[in-house]
CSV table of N, CA and C in Angstrom, one decimal:
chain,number,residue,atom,x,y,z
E,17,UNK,N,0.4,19.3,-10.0
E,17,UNK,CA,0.0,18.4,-8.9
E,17,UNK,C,0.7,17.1,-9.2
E,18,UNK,N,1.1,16.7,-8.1
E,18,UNK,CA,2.0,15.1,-8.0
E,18,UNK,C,1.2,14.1,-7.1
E,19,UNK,N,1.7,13.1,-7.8
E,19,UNK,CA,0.3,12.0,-6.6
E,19,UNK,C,1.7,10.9,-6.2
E,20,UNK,N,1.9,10.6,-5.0
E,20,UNK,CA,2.3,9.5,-4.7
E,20,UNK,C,1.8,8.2,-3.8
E,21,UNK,N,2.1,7.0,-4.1
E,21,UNK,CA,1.3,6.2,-3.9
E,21,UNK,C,2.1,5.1,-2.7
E,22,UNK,N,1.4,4.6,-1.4
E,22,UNK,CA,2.4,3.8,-0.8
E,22,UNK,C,1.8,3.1,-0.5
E,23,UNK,N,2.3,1.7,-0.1
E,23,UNK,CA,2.1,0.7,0.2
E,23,UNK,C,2.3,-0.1,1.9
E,24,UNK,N,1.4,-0.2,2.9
E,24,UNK,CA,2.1,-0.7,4.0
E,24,UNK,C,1.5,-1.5,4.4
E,25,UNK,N,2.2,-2.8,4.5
E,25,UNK,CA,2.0,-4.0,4.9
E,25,UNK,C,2.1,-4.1,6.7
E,26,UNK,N,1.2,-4.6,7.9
E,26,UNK,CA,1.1,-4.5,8.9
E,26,UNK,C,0.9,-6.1,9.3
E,27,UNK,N,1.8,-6.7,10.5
E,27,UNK,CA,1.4,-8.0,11.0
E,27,UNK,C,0.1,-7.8,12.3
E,28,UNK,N,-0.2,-9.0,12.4
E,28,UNK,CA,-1.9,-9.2,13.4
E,28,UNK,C,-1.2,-8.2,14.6
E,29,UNK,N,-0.4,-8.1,14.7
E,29,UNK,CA,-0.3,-7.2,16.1
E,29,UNK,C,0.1,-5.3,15.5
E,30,UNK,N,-0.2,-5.5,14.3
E,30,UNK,CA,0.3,-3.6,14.3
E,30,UNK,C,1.5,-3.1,13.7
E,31,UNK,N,2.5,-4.2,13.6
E,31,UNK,CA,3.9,-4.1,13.0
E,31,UNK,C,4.0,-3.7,12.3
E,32,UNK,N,4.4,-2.6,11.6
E,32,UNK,CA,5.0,-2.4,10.2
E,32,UNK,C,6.4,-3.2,9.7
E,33,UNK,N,5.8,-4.2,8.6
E,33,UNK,CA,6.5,-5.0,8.2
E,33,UNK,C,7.0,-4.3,7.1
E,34,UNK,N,6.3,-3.6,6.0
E,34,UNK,CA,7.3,-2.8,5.0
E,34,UNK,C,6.6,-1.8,4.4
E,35,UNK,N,7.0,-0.7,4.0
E,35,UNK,CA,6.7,0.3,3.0
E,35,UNK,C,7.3,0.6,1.9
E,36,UNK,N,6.1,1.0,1.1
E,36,UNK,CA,7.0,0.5,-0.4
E,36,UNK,C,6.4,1.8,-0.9
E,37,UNK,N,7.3,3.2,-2.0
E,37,UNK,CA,6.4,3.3,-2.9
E,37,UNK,C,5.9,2.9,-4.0
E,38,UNK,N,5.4,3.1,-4.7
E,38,UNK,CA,4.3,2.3,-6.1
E,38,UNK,C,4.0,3.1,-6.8
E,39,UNK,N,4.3,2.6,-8.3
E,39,UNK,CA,4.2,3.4,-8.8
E,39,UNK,C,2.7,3.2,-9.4
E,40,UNK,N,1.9,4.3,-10.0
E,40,UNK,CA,0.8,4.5,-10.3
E,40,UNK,C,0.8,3.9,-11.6
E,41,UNK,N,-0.3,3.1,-12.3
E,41,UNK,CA,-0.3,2.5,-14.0
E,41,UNK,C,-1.4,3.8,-14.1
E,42,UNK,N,-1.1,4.6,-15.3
E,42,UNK,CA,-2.1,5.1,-15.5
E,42,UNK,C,-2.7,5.1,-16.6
E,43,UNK,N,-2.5,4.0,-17.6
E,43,UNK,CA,-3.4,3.4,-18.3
E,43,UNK,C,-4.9,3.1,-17.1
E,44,UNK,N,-4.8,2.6,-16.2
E,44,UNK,CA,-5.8,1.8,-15.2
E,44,UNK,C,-5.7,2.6,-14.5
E,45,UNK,N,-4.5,3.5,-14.1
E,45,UNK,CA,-5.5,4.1,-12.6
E,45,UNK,C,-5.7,3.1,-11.6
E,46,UNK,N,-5.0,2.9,-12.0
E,46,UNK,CA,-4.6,1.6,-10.3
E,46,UNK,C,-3.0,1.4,-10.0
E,47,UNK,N,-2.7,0.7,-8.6
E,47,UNK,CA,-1.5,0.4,-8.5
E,47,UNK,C,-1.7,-1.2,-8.2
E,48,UNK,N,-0.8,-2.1,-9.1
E,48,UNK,CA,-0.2,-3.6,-8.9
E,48,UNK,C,0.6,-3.4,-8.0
E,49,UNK,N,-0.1,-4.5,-6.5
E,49,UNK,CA,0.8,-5.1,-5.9
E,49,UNK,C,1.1,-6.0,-5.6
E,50,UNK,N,2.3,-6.9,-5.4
E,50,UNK,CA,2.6,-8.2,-5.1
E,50,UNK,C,3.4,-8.5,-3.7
E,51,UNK,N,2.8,-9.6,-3.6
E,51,UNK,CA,3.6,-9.9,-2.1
E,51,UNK,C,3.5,-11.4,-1.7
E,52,UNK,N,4.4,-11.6,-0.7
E,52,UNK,CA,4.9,-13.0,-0.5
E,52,UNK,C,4.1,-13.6,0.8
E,53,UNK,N,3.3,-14.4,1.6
E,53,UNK,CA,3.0,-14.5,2.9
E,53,UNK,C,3.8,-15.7,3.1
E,54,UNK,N,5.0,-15.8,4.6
E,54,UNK,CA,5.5,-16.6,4.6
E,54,UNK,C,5.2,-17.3,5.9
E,55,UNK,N,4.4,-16.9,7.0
E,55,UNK,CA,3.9,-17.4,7.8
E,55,UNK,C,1.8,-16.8,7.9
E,56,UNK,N,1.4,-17.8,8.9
E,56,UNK,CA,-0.4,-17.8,8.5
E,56,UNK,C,-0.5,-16.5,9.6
E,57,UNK,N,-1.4,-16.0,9.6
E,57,UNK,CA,-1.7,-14.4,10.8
E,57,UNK,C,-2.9,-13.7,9.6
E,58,UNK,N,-2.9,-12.4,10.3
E,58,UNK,CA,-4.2,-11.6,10.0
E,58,UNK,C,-3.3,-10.6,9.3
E,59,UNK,N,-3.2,-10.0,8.1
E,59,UNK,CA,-2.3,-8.6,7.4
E,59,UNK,C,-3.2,-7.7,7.5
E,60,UNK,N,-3.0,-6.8,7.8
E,60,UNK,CA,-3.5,-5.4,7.4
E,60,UNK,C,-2.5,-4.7,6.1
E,61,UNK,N,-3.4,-4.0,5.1
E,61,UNK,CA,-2.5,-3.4,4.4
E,61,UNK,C,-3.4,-2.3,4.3
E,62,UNK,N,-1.8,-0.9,4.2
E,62,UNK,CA,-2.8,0.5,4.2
E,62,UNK,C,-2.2,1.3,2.6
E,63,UNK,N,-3.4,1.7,1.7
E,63,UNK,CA,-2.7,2.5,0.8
E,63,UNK,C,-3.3,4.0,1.4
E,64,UNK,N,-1.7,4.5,0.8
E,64,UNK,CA,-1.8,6.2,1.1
E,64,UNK,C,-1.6,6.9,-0.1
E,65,UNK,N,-2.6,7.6,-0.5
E,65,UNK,CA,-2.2,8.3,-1.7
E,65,UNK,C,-1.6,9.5,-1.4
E,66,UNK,N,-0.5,10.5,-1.9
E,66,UNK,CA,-0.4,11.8,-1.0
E,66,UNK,C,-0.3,12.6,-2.2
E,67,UNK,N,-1.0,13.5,-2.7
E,67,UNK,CA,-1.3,14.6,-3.4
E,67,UNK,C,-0.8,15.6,-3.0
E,68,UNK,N,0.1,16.2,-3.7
E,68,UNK,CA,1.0,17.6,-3.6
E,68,UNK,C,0.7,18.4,-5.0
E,69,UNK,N,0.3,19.5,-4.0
E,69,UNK,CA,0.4,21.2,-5.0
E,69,UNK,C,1.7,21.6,-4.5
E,70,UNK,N,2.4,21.6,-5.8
E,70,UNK,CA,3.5,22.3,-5.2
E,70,UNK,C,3.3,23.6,-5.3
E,71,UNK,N,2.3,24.6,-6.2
E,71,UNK,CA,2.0,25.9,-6.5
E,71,UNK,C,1.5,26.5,-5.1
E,72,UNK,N,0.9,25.9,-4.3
E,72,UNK,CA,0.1,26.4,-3.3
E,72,UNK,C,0.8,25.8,-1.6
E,73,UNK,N,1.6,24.7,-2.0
E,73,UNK,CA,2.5,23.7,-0.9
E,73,UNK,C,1.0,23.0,0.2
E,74,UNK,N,0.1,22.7,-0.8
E,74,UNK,CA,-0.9,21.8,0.1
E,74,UNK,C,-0.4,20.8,-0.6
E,75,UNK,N,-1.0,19.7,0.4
E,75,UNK,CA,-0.6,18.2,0.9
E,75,UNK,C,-1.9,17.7,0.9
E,76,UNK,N,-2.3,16.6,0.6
E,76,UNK,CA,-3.9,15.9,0.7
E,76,UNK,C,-3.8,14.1,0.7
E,77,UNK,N,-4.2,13.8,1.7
E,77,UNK,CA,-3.8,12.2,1.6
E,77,UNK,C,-5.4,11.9,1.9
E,78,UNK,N,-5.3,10.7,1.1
E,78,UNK,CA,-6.8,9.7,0.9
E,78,UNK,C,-5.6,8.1,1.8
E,79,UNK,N,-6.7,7.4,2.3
E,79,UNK,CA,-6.5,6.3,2.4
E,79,UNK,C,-7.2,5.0,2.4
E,80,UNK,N,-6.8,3.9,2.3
E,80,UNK,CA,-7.5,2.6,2.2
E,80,UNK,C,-7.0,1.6,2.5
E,81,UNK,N,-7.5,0.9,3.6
E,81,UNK,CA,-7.6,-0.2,4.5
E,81,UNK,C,-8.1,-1.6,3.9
E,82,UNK,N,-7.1,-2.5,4.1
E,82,UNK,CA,-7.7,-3.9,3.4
E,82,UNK,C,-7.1,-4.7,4.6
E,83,UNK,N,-8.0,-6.0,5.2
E,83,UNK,CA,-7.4,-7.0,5.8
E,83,UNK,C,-7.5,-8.4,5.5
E,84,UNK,N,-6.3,-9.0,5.4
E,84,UNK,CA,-6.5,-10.4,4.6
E,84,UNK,C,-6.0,-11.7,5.9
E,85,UNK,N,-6.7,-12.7,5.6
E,85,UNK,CA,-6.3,-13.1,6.6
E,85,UNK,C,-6.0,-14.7,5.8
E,86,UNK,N,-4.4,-15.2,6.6
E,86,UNK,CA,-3.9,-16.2,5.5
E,86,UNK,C,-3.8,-17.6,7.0
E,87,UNK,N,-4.6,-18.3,6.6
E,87,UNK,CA,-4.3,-19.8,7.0
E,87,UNK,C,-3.7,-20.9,6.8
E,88,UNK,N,-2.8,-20.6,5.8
E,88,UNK,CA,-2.1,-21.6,5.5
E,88,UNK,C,-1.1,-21.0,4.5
E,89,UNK,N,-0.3,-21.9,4.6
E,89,UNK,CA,0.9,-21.4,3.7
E,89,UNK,C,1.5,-22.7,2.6
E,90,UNK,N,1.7,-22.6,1.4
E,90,UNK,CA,1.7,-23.6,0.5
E,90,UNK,C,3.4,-23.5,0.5
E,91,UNK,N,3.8,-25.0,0.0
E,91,UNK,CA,5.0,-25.1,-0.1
E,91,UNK,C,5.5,-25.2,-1.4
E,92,UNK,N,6.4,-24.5,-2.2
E,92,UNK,CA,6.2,-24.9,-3.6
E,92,UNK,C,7.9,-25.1,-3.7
């Protein structure tokens, strides 16, 4: 079994701004992600996990929905 893990960044209106795969830490069992906001709006970000049997050729996706919402943008 193979797990892959993605990353999709969405603007306030639905846009897909980018997709990324990611790789899994599996010390943690989590995936580190980082990202830049360069204007203020509402993100939606979606993770997709996609579990593959290759012995049997089933496919199984989990997902999770986060919304952040950025007011301001710092200048550094």
């Amino acid at each position: 079994m193979t797990r892959e893990f993605y990353v999709c960044k969405y603007d306030s209106e639905g846009n897909l701004l980018s997709k990324e795969l990611q790789e899994v830490n599996d010390e943690y069992n989590a995936v580190f992600y980082q990202t830049t906001f360069t204007t203020p709006g509402v993100y939606t970000f979606k993770g997709i996990s996609k579990f593959i049997d290759e012995l049997s050729e089933n496919m199984k996706l989990d997902t999770v929905d986060l919304e952040i919402e950025v007011s301001g943008i710092l200048e550094v």
